[in-house]
PDB file of C-alpha atoms in Angstrom:
ATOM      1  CA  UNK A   2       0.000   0.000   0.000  1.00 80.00           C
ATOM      2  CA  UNK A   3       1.283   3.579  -0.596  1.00 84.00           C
ATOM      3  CA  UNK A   4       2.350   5.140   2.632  1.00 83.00           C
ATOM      4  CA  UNK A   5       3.541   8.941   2.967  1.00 76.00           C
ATOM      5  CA  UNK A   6       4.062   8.081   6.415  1.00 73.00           C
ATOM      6  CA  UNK A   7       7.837   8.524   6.421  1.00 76.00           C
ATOM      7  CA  UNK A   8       7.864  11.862   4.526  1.00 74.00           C
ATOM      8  CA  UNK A   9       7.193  13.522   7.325  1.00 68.00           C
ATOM      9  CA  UNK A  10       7.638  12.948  11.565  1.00 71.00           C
ATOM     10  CA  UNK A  11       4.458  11.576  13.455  1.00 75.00           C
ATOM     11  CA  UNK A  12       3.008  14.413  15.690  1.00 79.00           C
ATOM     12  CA  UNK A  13       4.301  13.747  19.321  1.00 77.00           C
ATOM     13  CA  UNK A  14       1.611  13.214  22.056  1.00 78.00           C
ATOM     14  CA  UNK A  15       1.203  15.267  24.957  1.00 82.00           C
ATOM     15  CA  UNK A  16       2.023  19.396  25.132  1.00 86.00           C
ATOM     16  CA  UNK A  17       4.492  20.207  23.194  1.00 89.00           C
ATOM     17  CA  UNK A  18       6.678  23.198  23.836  1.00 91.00           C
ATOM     18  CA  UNK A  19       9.185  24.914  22.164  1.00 90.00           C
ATOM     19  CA  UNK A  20      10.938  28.452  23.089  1.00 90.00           C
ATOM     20  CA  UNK A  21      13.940  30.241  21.960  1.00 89.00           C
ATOM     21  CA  UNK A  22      14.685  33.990  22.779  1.00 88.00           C
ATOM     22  CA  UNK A  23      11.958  35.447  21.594  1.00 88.00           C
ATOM     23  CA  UNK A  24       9.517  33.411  21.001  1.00 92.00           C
ATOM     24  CA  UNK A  25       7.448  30.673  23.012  1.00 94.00           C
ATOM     25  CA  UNK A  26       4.767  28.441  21.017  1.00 95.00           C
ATOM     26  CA  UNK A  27       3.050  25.694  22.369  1.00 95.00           C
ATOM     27  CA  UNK A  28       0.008  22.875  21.941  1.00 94.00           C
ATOM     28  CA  UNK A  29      -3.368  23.701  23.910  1.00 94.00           C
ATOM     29  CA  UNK A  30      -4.734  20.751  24.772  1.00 91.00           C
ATOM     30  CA  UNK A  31      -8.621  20.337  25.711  1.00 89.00           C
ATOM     31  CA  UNK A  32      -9.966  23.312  24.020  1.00 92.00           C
ATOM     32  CA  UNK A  33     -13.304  22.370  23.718  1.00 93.00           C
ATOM     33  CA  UNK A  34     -14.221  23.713  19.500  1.00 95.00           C
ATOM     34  CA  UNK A  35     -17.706  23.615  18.038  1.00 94.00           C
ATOM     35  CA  UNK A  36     -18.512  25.122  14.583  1.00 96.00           C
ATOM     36  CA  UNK A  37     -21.853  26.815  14.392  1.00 95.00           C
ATOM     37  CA  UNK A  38     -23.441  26.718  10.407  1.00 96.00           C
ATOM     38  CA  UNK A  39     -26.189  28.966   9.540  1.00 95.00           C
ATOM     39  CA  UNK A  40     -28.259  31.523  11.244  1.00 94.00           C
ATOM     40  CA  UNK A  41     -25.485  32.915  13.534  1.00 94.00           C
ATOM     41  CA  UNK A  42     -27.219  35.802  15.076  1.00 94.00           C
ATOM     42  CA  UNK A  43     -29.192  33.314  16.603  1.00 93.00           C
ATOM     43  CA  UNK A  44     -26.706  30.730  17.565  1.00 92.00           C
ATOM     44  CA  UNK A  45     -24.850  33.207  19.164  1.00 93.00           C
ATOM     45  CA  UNK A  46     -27.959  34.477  21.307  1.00 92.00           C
ATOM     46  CA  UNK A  47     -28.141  31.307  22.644  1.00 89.00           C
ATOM     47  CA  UNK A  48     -24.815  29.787  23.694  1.00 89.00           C
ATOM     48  CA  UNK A  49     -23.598  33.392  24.753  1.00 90.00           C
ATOM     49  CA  UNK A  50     -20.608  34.750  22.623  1.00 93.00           C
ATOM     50  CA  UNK A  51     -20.124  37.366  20.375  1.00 93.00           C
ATOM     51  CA  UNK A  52     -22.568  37.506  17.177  1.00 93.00           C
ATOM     52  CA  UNK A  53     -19.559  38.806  14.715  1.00 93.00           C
ATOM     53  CA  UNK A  54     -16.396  36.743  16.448  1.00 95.00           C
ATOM     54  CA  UNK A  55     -12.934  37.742  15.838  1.00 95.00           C
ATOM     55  CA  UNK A  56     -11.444  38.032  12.621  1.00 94.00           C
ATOM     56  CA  UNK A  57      -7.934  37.544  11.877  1.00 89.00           C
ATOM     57  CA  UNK A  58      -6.333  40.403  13.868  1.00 81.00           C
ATOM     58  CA  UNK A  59      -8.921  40.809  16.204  1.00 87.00           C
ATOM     59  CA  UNK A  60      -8.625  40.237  19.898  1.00 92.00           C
ATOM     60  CA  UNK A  61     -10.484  37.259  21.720  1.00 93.00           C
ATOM     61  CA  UNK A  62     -10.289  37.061  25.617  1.00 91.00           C
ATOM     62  CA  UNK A  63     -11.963  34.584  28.504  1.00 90.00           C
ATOM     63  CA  UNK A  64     -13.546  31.128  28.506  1.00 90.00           C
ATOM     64  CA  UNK A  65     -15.373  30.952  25.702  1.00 93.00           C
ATOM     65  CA  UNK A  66     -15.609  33.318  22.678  1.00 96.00           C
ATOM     66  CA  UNK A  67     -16.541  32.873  18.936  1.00 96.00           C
ATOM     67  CA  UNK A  68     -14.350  32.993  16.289  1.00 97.00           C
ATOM     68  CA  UNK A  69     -15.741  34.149  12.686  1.00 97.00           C
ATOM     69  CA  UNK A  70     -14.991  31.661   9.367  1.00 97.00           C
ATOM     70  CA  UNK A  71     -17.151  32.768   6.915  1.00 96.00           C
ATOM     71  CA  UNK A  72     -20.250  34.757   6.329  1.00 95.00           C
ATOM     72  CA  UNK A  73     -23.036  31.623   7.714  1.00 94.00           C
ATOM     73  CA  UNK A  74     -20.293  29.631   9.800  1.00 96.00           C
ATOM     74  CA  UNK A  75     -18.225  30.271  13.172  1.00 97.00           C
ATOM     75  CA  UNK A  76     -16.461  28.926  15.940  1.00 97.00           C
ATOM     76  CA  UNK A  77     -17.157  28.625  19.450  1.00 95.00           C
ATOM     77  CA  UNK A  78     -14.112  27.831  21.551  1.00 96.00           C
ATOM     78  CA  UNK A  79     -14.830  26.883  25.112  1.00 93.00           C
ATOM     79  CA  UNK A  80     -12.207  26.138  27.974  1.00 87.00           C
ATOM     80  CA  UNK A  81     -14.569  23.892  29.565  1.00 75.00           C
ATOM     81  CA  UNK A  82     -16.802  21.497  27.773  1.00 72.00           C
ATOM     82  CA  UNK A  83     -18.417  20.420  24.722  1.00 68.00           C
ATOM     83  CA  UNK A  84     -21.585  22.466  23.908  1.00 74.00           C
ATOM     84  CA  UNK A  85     -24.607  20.851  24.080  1.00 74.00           C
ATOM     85  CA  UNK A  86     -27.272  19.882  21.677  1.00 75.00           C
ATOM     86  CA  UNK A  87     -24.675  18.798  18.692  1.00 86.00           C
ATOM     87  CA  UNK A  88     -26.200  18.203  15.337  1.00 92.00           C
ATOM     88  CA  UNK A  89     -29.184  20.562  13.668  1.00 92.00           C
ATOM     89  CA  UNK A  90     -30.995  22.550  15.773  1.00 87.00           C
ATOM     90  CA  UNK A  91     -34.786  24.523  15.162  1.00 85.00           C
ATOM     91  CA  UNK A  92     -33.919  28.024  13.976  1.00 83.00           C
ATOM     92  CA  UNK A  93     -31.755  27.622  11.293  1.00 91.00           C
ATOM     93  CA  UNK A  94     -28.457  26.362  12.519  1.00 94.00           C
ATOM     94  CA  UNK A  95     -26.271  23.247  12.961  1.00 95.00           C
ATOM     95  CA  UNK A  96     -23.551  22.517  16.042  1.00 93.00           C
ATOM     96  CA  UNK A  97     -20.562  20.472  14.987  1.00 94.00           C
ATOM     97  CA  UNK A  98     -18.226  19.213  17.201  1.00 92.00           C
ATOM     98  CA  UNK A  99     -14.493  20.120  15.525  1.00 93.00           C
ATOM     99  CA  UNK A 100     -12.452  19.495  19.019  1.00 92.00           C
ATOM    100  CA  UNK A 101     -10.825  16.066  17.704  1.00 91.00           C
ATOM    101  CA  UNK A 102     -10.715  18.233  14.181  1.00 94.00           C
ATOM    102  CA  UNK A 103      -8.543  21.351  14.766  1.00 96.00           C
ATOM    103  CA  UNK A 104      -5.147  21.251  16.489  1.00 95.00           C
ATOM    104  CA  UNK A 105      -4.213  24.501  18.220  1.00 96.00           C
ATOM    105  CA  UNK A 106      -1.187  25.928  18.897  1.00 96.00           C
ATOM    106  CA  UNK A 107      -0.152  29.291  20.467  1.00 96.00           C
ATOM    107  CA  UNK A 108       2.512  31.728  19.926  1.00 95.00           C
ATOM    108  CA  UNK A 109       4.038  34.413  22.009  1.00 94.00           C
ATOM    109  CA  UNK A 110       6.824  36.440  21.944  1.00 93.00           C
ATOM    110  CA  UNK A 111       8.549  39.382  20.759  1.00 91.00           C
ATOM    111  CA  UNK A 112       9.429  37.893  17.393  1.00 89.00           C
ATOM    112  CA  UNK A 113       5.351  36.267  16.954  1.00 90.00           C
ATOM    113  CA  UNK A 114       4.441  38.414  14.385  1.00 88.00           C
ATOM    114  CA  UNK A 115       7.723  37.289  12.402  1.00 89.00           C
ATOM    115  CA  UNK A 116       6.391  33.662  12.669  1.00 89.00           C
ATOM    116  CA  UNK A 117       3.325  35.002  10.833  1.00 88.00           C
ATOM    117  CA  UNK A 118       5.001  37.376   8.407  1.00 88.00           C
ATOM    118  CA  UNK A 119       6.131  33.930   7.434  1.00 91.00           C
ATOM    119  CA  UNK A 120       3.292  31.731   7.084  1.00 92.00           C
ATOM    120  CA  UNK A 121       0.654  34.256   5.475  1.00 89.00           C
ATOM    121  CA  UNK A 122       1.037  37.378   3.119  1.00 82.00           C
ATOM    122  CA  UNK A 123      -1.778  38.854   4.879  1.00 77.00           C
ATOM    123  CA  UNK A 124      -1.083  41.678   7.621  1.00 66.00           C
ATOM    124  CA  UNK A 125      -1.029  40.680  11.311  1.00 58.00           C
ATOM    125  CA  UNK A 126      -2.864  43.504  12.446  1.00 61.00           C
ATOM    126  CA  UNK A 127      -4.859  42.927   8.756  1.00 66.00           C
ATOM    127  CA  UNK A 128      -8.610  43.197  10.458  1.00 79.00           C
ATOM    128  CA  UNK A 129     -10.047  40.798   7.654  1.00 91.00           C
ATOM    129  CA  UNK A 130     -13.723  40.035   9.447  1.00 94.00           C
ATOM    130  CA  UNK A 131     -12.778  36.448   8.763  1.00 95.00           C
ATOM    131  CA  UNK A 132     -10.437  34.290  11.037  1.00 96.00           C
ATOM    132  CA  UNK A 133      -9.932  31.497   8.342  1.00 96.00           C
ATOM    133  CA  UNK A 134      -6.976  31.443   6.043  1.00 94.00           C
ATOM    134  CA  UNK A 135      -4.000  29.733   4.016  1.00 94.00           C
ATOM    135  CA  UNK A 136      -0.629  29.701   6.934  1.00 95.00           C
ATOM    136  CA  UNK A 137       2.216  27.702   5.594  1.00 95.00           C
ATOM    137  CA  UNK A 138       0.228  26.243   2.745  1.00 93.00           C
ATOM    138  CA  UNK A 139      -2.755  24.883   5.123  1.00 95.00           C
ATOM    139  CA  UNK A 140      -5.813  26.057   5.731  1.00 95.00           C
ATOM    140  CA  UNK A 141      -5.496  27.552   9.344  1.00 96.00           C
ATOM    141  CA  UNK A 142      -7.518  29.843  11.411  1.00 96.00           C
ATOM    142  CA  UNK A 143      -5.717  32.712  13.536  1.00 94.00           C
ATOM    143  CA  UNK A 144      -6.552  35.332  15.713  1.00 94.00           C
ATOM    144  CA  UNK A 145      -4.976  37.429  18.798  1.00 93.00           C
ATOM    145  CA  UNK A 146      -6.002  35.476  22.200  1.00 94.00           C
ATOM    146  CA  UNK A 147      -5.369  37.888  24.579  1.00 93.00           C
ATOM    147  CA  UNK A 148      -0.975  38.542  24.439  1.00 92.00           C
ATOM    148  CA  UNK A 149      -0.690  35.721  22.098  1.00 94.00           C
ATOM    149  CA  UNK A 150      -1.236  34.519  18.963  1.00 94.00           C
ATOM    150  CA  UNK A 151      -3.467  30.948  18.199  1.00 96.00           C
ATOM    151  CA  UNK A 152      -3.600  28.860  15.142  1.00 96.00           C
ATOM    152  CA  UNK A 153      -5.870  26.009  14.617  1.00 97.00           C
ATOM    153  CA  UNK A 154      -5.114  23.879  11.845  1.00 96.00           C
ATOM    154  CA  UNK A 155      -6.859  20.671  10.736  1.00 95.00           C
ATOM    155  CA  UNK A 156      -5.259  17.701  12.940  1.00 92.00           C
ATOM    156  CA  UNK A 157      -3.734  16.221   9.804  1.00 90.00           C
ATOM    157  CA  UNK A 158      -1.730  18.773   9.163  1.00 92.00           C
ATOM    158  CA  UNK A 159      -0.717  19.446  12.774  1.00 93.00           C
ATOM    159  CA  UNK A 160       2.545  17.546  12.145  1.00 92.00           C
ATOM    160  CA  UNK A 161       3.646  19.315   9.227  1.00 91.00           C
ATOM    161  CA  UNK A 162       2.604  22.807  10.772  1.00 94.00           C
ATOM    162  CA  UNK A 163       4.672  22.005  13.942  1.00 93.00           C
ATOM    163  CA  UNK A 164       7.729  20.753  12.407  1.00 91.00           C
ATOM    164  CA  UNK A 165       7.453  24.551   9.817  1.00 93.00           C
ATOM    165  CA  UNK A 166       6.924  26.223  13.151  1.00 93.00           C
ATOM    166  CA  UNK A 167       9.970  24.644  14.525  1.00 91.00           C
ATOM    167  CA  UNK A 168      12.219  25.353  11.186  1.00 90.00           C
ATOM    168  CA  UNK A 169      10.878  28.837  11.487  1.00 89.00           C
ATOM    169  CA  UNK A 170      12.023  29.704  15.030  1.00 87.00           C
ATOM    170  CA  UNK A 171      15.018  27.845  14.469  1.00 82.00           C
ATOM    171  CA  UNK A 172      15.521  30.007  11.542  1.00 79.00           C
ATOM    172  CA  UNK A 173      14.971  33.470  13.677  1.00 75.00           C
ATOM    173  CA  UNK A 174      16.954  32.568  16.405  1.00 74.00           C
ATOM    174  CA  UNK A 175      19.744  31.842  14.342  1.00 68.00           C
ATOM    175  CA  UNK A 176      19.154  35.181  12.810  1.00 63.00           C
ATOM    176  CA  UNK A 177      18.697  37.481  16.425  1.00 58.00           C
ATOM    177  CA  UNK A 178      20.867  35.447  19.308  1.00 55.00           C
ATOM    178  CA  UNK A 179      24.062  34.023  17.060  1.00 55.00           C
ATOM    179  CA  UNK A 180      22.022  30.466  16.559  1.00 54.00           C
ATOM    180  CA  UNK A 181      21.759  30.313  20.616  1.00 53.00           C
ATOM    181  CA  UNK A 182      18.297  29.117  20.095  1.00 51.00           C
ATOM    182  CA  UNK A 183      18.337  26.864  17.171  1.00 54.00           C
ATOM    183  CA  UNK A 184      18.857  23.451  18.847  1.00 56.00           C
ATOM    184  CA  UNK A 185      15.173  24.739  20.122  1.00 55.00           C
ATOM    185  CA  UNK A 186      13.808  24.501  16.960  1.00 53.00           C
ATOM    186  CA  UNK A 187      15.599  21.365  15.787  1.00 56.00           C
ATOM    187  CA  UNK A 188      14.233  19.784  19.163  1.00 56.00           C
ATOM    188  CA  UNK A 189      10.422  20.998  17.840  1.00 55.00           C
ATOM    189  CA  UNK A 190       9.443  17.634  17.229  1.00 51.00           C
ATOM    190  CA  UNK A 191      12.200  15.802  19.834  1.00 52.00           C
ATOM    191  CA  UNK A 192       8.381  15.105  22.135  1.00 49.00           C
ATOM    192  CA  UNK A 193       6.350  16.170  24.869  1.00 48.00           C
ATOM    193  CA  UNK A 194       7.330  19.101  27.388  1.00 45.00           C
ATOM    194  CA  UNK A 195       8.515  17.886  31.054  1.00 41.00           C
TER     195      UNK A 195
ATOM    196  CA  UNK B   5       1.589  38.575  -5.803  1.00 81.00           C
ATOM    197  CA  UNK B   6      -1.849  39.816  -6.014  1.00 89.00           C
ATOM    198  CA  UNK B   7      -4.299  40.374  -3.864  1.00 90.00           C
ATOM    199  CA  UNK B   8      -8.243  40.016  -4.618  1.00 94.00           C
ATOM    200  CA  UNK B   9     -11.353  41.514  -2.448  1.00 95.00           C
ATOM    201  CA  UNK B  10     -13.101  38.171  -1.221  1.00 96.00           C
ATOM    202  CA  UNK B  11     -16.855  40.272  -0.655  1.00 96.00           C
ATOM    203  CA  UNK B  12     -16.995  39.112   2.838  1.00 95.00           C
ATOM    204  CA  UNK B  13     -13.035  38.586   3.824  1.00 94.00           C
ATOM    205  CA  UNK B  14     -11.949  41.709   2.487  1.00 93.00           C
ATOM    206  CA  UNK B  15      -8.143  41.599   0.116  1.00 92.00           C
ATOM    207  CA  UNK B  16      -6.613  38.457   0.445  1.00 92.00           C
ATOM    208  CA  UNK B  17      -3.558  36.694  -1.735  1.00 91.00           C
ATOM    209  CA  UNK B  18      -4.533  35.270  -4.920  1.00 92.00           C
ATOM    210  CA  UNK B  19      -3.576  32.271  -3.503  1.00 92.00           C
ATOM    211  CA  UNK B  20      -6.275  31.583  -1.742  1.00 95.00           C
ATOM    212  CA  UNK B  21      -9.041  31.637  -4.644  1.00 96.00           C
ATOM    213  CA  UNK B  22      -9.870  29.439  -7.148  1.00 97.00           C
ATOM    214  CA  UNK B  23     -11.010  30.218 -10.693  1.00 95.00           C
ATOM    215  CA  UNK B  24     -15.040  29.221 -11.589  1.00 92.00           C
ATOM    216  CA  UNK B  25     -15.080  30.258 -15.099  1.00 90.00           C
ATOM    217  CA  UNK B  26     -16.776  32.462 -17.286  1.00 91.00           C
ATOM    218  CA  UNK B  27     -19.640  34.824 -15.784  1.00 93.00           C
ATOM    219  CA  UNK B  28     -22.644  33.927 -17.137  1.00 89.00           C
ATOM    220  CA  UNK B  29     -22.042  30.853 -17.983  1.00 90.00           C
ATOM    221  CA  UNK B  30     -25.458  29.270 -17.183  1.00 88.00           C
ATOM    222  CA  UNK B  31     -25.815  25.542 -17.229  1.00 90.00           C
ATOM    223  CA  UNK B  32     -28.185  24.043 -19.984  1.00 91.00           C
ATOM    224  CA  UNK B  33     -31.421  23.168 -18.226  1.00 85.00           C
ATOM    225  CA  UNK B  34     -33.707  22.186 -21.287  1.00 79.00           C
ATOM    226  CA  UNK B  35     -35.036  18.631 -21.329  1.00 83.00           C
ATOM    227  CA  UNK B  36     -33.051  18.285 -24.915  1.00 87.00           C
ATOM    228  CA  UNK B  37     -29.919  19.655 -24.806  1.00 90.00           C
ATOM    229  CA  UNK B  38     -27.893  20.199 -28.506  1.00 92.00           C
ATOM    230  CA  UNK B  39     -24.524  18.791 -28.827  1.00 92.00           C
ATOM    231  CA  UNK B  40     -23.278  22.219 -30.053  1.00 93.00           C
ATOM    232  CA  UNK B  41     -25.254  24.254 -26.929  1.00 92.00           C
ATOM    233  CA  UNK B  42     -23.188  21.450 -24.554  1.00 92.00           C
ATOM    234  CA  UNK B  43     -20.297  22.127 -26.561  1.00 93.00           C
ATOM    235  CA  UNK B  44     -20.421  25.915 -26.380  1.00 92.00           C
ATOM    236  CA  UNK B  45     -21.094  25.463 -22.210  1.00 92.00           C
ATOM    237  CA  UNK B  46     -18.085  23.328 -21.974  1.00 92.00           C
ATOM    238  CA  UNK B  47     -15.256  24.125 -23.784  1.00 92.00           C
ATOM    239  CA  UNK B  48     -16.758  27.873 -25.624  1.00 89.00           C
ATOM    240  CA  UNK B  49     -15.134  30.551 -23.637  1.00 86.00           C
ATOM    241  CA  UNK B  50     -15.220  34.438 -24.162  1.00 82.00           C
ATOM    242  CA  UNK B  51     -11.607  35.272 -23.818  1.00 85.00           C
ATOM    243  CA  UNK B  52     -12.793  38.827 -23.670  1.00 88.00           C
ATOM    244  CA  UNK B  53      -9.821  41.427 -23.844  1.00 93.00           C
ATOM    245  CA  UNK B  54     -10.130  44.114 -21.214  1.00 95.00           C
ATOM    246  CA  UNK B  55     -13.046  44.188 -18.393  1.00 95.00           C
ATOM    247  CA  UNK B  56     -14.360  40.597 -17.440  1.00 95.00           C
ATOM    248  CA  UNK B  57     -16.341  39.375 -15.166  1.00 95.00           C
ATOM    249  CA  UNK B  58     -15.683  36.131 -13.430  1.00 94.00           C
ATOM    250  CA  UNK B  59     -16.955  33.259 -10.896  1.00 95.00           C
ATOM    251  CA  UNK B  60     -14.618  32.498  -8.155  1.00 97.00           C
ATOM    252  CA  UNK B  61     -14.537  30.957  -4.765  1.00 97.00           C
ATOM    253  CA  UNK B  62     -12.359  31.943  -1.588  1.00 97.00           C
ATOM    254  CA  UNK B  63     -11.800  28.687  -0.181  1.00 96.00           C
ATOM    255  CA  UNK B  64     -10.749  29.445   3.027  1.00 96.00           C
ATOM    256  CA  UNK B  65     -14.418  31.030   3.922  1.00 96.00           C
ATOM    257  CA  UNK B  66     -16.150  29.263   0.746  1.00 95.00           C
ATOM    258  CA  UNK B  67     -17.301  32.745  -0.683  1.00 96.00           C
ATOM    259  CA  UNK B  68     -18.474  32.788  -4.190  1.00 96.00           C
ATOM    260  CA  UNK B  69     -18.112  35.507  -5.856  1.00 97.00           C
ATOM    261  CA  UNK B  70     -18.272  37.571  -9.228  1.00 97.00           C
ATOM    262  CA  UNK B  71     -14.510  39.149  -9.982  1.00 97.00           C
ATOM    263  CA  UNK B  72     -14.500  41.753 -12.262  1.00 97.00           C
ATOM    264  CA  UNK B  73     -11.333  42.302 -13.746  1.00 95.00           C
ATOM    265  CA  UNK B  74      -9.368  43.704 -16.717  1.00 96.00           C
ATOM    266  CA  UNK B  75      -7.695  40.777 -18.208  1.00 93.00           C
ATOM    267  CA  UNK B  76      -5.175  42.720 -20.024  1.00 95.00           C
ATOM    268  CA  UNK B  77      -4.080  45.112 -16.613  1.00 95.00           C
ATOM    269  CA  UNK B  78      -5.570  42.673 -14.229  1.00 92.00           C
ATOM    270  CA  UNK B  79      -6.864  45.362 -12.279  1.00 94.00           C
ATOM    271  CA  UNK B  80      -9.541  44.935 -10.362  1.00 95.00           C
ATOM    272  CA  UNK B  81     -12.545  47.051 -10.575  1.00 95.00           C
ATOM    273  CA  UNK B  82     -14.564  45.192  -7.923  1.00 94.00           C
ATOM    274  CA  UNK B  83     -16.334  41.739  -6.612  1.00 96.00           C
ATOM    275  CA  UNK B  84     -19.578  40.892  -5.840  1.00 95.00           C
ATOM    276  CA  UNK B  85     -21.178  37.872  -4.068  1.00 95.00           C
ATOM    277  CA  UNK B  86     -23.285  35.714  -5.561  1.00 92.00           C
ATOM    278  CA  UNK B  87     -25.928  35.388  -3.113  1.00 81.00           C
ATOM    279  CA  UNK B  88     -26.366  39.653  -3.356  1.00 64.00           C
ATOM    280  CA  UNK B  89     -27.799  38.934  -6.926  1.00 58.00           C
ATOM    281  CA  UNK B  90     -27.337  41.186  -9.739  1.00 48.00           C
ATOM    282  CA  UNK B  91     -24.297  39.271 -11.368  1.00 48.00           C
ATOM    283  CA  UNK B  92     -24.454  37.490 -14.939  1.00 46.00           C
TER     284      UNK B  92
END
């Protein structure tokens, strides 16, 4: 059978972690993630969260917030639990659970926005009404959670997007502290923090 | 690299789209359709020199859209989603 496997490195299980000077990104595990289709204004009503959610550039803060995709769909991340009442609701919208779907990583750090300077052409502070967009190649969602930065990406390309993350810290460091920090990004996908 | 107005997205890099076709291309819904009218659907394009107007989708927010565009500056005069009606 054809297998791609060994083109690229399994994605480790468990946090993952990986700083150099001036930058710190790591995995958020047990984000709860639901994607809301259809009538939004309503959706949002109900569950509690903001009826536009942040674009790419905008600022989301707290324990649950929405996050905007497209003109009928959105986000809802939670730091709790899975929302209730999955599948199609009366009103005009459906509730899909995307928490085994999106990886998410975060990035902080004085050289953050050079991460993304590298991944997308569009501006960090851009203000498109839409979180959704290409990073690295991959369809990706980003948006400014409170000082940081977080990128989902579908989990199949969580792998890929770690191991460019790594190469792309590696590649700063080595550019601001003498190459002081690239063993950190070489080690990107050496496993889980301790 | 250029950037095109996704209607609900705002700019983003041309990367991101991908091309529909002609405008106005409507899909043959007669019971009996003519080899030559399947044809012309098909494979018939416009090719029009200067201002065109275009289908495409942003696929990061699955917007589709009406580009119009000059195809010899590739300037872009201005986009339009489909479900605002009014395009060809």
């Amino acid at each position: 059978m054809h297998d791609e496997e060994r083109k690229w490195s399994r994605l480790p299980g468990g946090e993952l972690r990986l700083a150099t000077p001036g930058l710190a990104i790591r995995s958020i595990i047990g984000l709860s993630q639901s994607m809301i289709s259809g009538d939004l204004a309503l959706a949002t009503m109900k569950f509690g969260v903001d009826a536009r959610g942040v674009g790419t550039g905008g600022l989301a803060f707290g324990g649950r917030y929405s996050v905007r995709l497209a003109r009928d769909r959105m986000l809802i991340v939670t730091g709790d639990r899975v929302l209730p009442e999955q599948g199609w609701r009366d009103g005009g919208y459906a509730l899909t659970e995307m928490s085994a779907a999106l990886a998410v990583f975060e990035i902080r750090g004085t050289s953050a926005n050079e991460v993304i300077k590298r991944g997308t052409d569009l501006p960090v502070d851009g203000g498109s009404p839409s979180a959704a967009l290409v990073f690295a190649g991959v369809n990706a969602i980003l948006y400014r959670f409170e000082d940081a930065l977080r990128l989902h990406v579908d989990r199949g390309h969580a792998a890929f997007l770690w191991q460019w993350l790594g190469v792309a810290a590696e590649f700063d460091a080595g550019e601001s502290d003498g190459g002081k920090g690239r063993q950190a990004g070489r080690n990107a996908l050496a496993g889980p923090a301790e | 690299m250029q950037l095109f107005p996704c209607p609900f997205c705002g700019p983003r890099s041309e990367a991101e789209f991908h091309f529909g076709g002609d405008a106005g291309n409507v899909r043959p819904d007669e019971d009996e359709v003519s080899a030559d009218r399947w044809s012309s659907y098909l494979y018939m394009r416009h090719n029009q020199k200067g201002m065109s107007p275009s289908i495409w989708m942003h696929m990061t927010c699955g917007e589709l859209f009406q580009l119009d565009r000059d195809t010899l500056t590739h300037s872009v005069a201005g986009s339009k989603a489909l479900t605002e009606g009014g395009h060809r």
